[in-house]
Coordinates of N, CA and C in Angstrom, one line a residue:
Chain A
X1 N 106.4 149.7 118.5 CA 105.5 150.2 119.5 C 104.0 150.0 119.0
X2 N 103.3 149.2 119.8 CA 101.9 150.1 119.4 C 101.3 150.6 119.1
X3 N 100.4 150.7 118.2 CA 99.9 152.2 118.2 C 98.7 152.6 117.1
X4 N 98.3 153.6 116.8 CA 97.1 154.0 116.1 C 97.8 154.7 114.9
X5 N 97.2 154.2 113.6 CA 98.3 154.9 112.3 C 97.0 155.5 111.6
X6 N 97.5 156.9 110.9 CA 95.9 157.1 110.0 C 97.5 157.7 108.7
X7 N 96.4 157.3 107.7 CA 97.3 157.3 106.4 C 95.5 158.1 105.5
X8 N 96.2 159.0 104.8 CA 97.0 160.1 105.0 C 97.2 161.4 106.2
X9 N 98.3 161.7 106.7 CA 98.0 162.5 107.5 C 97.6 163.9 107.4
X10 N 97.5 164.4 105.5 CA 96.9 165.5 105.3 C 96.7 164.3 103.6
X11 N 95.0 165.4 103.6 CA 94.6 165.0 102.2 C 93.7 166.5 101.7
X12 N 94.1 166.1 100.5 CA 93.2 167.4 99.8 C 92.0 166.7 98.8
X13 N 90.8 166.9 98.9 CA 90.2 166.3 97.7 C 89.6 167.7 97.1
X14 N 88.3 167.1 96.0 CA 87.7 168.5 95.5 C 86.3 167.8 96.2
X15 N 85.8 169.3 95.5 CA 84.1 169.3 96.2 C 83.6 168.3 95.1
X16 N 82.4 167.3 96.2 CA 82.2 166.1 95.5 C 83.0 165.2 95.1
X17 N 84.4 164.4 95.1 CA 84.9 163.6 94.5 C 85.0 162.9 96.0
X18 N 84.9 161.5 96.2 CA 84.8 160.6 97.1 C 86.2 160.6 97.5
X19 N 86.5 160.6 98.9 CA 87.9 160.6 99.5 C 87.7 159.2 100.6
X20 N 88.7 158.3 100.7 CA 88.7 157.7 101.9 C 89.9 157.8 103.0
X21 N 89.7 157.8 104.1 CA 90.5 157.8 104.9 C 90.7 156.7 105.6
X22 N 92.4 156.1 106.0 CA 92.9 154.7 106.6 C 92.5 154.8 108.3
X23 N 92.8 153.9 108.8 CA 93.3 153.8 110.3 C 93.8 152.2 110.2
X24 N 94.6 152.2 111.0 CA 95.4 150.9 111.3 C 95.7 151.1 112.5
X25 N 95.9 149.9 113.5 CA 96.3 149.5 114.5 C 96.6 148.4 115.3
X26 N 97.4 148.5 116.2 CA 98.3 147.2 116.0 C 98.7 146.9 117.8
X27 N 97.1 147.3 118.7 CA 97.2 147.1 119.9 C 95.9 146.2 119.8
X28 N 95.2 145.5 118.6 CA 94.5 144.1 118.9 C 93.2 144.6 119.8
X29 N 92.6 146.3 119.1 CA 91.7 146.1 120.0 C 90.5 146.1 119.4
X30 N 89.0 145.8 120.2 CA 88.1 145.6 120.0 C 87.3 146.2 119.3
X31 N 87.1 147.7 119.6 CA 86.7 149.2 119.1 C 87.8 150.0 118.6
X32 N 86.7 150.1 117.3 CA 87.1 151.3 116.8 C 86.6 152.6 116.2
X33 N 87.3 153.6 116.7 CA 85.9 154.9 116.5 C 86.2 156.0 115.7
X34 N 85.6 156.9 115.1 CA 85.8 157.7 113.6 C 85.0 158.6 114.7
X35 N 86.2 160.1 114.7 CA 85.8 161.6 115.2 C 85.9 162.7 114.2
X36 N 85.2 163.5 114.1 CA 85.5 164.2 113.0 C 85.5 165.9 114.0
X37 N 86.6 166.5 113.8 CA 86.7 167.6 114.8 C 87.2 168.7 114.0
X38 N 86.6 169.7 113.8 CA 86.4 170.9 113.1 C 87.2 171.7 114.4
X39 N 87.8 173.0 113.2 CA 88.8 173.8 113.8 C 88.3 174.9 115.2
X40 N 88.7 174.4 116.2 CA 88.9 175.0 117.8 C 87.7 174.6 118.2
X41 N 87.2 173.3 117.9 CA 85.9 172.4 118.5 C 86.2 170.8 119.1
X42 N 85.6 170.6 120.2 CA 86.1 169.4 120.5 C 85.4 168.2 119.4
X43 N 86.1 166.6 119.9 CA 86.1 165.7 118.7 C 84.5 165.8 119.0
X44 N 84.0 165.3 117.4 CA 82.9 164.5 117.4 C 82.3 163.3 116.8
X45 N 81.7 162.2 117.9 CA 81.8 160.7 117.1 C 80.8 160.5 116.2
X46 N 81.4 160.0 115.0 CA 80.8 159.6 114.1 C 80.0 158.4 113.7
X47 N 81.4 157.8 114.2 CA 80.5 156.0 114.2 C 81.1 155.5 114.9
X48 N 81.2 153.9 115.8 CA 82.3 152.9 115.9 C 81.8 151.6 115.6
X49 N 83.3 150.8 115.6 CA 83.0 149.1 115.5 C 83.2 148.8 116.5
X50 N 82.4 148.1 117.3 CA 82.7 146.7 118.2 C 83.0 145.5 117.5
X51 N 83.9 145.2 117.3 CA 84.6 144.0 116.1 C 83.6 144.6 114.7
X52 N 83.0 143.6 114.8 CA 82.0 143.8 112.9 C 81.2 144.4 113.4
X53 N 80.5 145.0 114.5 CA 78.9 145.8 114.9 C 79.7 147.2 115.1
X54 N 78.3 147.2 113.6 CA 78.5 148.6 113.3 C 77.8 149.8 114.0
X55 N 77.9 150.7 114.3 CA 77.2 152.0 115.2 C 77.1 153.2 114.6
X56 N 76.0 153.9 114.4 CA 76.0 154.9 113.7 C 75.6 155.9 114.4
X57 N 76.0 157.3 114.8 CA 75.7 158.4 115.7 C 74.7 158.7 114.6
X58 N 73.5 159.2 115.5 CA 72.2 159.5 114.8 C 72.2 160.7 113.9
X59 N 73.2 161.7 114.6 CA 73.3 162.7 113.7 C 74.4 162.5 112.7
X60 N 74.8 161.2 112.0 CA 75.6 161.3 111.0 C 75.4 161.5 109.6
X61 N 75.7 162.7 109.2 CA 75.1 162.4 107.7 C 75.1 161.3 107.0
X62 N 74.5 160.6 106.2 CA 74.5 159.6 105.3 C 76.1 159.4 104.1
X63 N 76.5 160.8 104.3 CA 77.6 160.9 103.2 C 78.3 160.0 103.7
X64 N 78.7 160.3 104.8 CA 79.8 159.1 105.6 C 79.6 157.7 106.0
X65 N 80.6 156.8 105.8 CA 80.5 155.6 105.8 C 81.5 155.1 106.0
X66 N 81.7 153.7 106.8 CA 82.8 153.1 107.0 C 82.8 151.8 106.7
X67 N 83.9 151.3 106.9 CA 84.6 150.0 106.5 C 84.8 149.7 107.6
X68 N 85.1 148.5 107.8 CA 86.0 147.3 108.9 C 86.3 146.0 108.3
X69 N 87.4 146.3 107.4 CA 87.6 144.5 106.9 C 88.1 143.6 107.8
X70 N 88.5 143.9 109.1 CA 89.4 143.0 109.7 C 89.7 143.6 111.4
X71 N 90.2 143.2 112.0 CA 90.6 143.4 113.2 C 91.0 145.1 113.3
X72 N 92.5 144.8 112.6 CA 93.2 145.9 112.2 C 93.1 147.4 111.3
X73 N 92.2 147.3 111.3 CA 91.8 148.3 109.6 C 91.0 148.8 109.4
X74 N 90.6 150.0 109.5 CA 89.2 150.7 109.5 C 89.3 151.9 108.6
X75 N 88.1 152.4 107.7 CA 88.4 153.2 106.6 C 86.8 153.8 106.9
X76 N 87.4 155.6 106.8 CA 86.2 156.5 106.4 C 85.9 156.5 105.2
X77 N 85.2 156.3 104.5 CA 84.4 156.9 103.5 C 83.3 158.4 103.1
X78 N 83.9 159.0 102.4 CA 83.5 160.2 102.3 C 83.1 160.3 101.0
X79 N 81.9 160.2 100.6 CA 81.1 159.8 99.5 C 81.1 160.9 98.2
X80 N 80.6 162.1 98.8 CA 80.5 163.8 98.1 C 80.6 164.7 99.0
X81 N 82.4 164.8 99.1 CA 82.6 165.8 100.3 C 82.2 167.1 100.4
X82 N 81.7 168.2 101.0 CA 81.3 169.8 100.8 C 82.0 170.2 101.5
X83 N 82.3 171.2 101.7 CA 83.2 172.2 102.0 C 82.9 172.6 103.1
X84 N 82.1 171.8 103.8 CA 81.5 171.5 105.2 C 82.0 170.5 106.0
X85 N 82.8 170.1 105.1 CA 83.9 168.4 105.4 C 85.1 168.4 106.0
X86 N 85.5 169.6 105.6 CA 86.9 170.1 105.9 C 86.9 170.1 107.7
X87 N 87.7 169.3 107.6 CA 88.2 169.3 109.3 C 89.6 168.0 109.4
X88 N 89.9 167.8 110.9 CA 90.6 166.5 111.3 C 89.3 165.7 111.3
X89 N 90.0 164.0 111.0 CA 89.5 163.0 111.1 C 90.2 162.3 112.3
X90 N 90.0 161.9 113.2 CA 90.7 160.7 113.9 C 90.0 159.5 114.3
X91 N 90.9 158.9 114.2 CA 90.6 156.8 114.8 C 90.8 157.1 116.1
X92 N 90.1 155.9 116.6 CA 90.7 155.9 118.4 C 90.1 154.6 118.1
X93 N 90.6 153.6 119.1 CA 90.4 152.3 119.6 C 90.5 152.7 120.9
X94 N 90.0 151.0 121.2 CA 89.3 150.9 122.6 C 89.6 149.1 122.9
X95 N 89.9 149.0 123.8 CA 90.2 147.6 123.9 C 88.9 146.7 124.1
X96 N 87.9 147.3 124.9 CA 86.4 146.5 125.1 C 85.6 147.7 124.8
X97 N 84.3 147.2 124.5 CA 83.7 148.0 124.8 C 82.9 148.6 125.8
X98 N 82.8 150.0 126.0 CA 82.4 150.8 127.6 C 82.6 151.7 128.0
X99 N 82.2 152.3 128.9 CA 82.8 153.4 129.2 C 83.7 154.1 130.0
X100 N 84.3 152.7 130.8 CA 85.6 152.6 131.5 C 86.7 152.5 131.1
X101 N 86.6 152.1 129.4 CA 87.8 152.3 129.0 C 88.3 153.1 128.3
X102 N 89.8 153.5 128.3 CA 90.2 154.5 127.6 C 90.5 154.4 126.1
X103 N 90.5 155.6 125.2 CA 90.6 155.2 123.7 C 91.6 156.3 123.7
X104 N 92.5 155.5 122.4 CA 93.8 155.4 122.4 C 93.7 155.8 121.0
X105 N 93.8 157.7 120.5 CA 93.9 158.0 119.5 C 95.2 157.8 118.5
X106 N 95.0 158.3 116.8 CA 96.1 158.8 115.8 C 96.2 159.6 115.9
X107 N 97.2 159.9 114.9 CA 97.5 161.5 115.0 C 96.6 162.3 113.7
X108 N 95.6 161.4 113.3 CA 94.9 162.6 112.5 C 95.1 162.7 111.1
X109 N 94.0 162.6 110.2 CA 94.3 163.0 109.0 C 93.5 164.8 108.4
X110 N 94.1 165.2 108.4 CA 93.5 166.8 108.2 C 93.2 166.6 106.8
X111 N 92.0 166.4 106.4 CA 91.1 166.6 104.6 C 91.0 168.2 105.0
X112 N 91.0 168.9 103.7 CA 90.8 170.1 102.7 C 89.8 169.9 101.9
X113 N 89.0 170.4 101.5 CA 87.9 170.4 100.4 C 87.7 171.0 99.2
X114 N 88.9 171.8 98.6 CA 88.5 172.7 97.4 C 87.6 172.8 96.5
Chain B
X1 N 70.0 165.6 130.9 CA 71.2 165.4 129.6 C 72.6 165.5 130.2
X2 N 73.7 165.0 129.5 CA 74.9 165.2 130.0 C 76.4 166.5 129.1
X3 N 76.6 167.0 130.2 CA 77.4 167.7 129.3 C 78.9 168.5 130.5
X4 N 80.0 168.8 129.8 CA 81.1 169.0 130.0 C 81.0 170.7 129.6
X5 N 81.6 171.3 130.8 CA 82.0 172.7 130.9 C 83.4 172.9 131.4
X6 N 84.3 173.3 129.9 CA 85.3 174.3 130.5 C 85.5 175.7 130.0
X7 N 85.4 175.8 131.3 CA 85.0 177.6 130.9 C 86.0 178.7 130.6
X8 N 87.3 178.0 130.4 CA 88.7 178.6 130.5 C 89.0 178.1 128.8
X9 N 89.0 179.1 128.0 CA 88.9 179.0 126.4 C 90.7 179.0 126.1
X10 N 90.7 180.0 127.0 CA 92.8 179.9 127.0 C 93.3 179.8 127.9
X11 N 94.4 180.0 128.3 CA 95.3 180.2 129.3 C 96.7 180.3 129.0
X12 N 97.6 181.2 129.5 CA 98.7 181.5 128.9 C 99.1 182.1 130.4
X13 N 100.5 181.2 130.7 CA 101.5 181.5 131.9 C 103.1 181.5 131.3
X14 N 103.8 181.6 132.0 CA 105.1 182.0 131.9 C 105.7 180.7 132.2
X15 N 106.3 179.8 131.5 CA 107.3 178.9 132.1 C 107.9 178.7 133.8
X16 N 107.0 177.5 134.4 CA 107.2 177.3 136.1 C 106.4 177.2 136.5
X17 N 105.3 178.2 135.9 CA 104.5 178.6 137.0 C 102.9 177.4 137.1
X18 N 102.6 177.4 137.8 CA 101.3 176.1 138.3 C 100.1 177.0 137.2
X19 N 99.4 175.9 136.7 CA 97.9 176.1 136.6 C 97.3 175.4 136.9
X20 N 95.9 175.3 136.8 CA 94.8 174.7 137.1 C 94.0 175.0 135.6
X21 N 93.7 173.9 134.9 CA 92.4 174.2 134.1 C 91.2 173.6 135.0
X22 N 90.0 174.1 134.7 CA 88.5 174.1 135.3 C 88.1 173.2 134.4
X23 N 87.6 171.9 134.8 CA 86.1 171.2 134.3 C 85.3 171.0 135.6
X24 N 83.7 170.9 134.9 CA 82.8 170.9 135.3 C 82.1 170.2 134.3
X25 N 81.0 169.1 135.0 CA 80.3 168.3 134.0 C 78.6 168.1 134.8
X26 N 78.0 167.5 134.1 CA 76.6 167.1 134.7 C 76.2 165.9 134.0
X27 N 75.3 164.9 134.8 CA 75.0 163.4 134.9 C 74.1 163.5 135.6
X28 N 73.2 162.6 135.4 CA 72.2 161.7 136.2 C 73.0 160.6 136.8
X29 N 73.7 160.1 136.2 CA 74.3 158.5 135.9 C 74.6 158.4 137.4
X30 N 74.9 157.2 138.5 CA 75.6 157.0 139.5 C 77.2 156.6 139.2
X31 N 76.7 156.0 137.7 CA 78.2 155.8 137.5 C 78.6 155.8 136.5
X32 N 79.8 156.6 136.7 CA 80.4 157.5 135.2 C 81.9 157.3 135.3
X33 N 82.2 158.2 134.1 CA 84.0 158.3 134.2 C 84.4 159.4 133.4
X34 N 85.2 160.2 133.9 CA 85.5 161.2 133.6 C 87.5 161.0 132.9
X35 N 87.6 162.0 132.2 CA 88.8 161.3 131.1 C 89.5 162.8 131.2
X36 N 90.4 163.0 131.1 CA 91.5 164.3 130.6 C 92.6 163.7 129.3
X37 N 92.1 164.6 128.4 CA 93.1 164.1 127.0 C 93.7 165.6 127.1
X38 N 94.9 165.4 126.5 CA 95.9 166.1 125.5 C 95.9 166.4 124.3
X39 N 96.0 167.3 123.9 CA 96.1 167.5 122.2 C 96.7 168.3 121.9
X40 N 98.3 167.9 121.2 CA 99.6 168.7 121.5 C 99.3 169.2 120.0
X41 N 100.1 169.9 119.5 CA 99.9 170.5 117.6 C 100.1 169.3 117.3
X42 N 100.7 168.7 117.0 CA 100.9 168.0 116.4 C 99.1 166.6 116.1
X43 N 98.3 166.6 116.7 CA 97.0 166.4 116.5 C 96.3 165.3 117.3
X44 N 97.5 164.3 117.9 CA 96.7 163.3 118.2 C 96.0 163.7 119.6
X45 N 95.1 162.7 120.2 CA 94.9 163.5 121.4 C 95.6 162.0 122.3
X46 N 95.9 162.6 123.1 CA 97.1 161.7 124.7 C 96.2 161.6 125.4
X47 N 95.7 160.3 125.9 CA 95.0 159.8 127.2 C 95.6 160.3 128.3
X48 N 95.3 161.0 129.7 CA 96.3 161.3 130.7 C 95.5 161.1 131.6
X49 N 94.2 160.8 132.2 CA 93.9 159.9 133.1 C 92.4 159.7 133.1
X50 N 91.8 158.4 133.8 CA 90.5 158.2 134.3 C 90.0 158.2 135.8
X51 N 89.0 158.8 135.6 CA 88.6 158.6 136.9 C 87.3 158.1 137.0
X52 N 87.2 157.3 137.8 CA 85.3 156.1 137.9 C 84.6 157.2 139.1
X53 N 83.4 157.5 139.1 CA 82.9 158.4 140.1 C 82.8 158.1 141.3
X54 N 83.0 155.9 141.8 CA 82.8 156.3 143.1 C 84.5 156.5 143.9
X55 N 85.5 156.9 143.0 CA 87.1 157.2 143.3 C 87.3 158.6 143.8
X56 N 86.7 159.3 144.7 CA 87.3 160.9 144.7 C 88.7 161.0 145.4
X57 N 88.9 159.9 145.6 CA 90.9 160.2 145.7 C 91.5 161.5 144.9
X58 N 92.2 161.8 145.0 CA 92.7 162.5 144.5 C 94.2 162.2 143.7
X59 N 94.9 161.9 142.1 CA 95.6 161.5 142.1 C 96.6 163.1 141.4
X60 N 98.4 162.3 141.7 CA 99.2 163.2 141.6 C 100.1 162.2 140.4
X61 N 100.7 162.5 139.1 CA 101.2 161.8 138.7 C 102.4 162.7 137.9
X62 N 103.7 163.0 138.7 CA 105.0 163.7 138.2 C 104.3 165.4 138.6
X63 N 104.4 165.9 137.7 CA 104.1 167.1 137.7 C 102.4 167.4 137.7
X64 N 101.6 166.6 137.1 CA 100.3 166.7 137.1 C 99.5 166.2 138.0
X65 N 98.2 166.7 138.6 CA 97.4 166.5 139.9 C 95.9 166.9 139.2
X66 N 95.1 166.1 139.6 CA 93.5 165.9 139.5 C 92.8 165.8 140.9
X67 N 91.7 167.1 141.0 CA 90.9 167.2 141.9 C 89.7 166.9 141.5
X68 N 88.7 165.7 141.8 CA 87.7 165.4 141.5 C 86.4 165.5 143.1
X69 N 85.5 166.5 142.8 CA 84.8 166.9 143.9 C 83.3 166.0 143.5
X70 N 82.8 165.5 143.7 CA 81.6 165.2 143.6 C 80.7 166.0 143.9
X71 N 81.0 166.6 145.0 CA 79.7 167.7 145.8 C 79.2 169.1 144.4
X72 N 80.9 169.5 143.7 CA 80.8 170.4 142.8 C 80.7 170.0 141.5
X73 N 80.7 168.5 141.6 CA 80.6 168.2 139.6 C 81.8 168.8 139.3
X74 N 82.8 168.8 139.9 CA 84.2 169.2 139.0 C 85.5 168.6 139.4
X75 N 86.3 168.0 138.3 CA 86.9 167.5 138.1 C 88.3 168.2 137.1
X76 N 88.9 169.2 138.4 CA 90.1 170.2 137.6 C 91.2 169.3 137.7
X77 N 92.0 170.4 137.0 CA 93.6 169.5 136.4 C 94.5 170.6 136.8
X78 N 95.8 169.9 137.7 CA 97.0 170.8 137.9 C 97.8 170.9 137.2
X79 N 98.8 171.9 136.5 CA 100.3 171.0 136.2 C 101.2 171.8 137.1
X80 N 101.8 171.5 137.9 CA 103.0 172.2 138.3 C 103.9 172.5 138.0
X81 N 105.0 173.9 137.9 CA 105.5 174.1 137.7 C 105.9 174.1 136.2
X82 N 105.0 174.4 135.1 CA 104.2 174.6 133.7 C 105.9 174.4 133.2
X83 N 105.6 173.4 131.7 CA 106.7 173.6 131.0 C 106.6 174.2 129.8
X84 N 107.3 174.4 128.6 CA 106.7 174.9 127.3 C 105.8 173.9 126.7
X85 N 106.7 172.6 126.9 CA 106.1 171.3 126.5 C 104.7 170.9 126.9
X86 N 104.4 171.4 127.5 CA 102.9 171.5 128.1 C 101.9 172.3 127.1
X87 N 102.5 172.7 126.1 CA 101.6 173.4 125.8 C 100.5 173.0 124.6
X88 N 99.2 172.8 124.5 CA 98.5 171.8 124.3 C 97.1 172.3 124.3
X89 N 96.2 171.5 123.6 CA 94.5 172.2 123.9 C 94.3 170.4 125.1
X90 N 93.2 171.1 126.0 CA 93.6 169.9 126.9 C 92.0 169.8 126.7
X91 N 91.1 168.4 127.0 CA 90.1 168.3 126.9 C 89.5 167.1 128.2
X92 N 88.4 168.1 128.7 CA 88.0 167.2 129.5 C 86.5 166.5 129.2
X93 N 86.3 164.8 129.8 CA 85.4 164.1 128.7 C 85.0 163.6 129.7
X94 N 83.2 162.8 129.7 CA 82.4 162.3 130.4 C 81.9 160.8 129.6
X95 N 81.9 160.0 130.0 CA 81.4 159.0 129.7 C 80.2 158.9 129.3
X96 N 79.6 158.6 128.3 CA 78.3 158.6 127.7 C 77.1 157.7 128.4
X97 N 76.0 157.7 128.5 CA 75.1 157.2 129.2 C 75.3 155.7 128.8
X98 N 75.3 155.3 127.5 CA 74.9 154.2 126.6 C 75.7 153.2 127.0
X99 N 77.3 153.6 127.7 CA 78.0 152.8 127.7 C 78.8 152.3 126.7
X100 N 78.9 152.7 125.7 CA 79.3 152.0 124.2 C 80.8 152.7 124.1
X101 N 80.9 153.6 125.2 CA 82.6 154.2 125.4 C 82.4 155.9 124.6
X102 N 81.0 156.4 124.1 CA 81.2 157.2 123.5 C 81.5 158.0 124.6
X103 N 82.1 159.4 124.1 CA 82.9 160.4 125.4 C 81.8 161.5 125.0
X104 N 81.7 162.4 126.5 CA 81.4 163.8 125.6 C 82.4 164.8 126.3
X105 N 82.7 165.3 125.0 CA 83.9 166.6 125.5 C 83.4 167.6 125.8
X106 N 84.1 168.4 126.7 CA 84.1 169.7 126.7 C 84.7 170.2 125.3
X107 N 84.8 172.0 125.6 CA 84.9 172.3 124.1 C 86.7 172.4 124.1
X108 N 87.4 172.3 125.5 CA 88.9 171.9 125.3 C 89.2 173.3 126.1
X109 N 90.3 173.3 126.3 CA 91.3 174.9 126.9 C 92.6 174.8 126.2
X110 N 92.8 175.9 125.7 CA 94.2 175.9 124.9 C 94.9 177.0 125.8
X111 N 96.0 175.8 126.4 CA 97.2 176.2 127.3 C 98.3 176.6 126.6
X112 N 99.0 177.5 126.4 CA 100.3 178.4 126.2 C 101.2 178.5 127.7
X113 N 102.3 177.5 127.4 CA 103.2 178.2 128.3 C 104.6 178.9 127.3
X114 N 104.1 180.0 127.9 CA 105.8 180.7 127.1 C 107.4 180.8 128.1
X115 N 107.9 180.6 127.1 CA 109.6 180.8 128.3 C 109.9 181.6 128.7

């Protein structure tokens, strides 16, 4: 089936040690978008790719950073995480870019911060 | 500015019985789209439907039904006949001005149905 994969589905790092987080998917699509959603708050977007164009939500901290090597493959980067970091992460794709289309989440990688 | 109101933080029914979660949103935009996701424990969130603003049809799909009012800016969700399996933080989302697909969510309703 197709579908949206985030590897790891729980991670634990320490305070300050750089953590990355996967996404993979395998519906060939165009966008892809990094939410970061703290506990009993809705998602919030962080960044996306339109293929290689990169987008940066203005309120992103600098800590975070992404990857896109390829179609398929997208990675958060979490530079010196704080204890302000702790939340779900999720990928969503998007087949075009817009706002008529729907994005088609993972199931989440839940980071810890000790 | 644009933003998403659901003012229903919980809800908790008894297995059968119908609900209605409340969204409400605000736009300038003529043309927008409005989204209902799922987000069962388990984490991911589930696409369950779109709607483009100039569509106020009304759609029914198995057990679930969407009322989209233009006049009220609100855009509620039925389920009939509530199952346990239903039970879920449900989130309703507006299409961002930019166009770039960003969403803006409400802050979600977390539905309990018990048996």
């Amino acid at each position: 089936d197709a579908m949206v994969i985030q590897n790891p589905r729980y991670q634990v790092t320490q305070f300050g040690k750089p953590v990355t987080l996967s996404c993979s998917q395998t519906l060939n699509h165009n966008v892809m978008y990094w939410y970061q959603q703290k506990s009993s708050q809705a998602p919030k977007l962080l960044f996306h790719y339109y293929d290689k164009d990169f987008n940066n939500e203005a309120d992103t901290p600098d800590n975070f950073q992404s990857r896109r090597p390829n179609t398929s493959f997208c990675f958060l980067d979490i530079r010196s995480p704080g204890l302000g970091d702790a939340a779900m992460y999720l990928c969503a794709t998007s087949r075009v870019k817009g706002s008529s289309y729907e994005q088609y989440f993972g199931p989440g990688t839940r980071l810890t911060v000790t | 500015a644009q933003k998403v109101t659901q003012a229903q933080t919980e809800i908790s029914v008894v297995e059968k019985e119908d609900v209605t979660l409340d969204c409400v949103y605000e736009t300038r935009d003529t043309t927008y789209y409005l989204f209902w996701y799922k987000q069962p424990p388990s984490g991911e969130l589930v696409f369950l439907i779109r709607r483009n603003s100039f569509d106020e049809q009304n759609e029914i799909s198995g057990r679930y039904s969407w009322n989209f009012q233009k006049s009220t800016s609100s855009f509620n969700f039925t389920i009939t006949a509530s199952q346990v399996v239903d039970s879920a933080v449900y989130f309703c989302a507006l299409s961002d001005s930019s166009n770039t697909g960003k969403l803006i969510f409400g802050q979600g309703t977390t539905l309990q149905v018990k048996p």
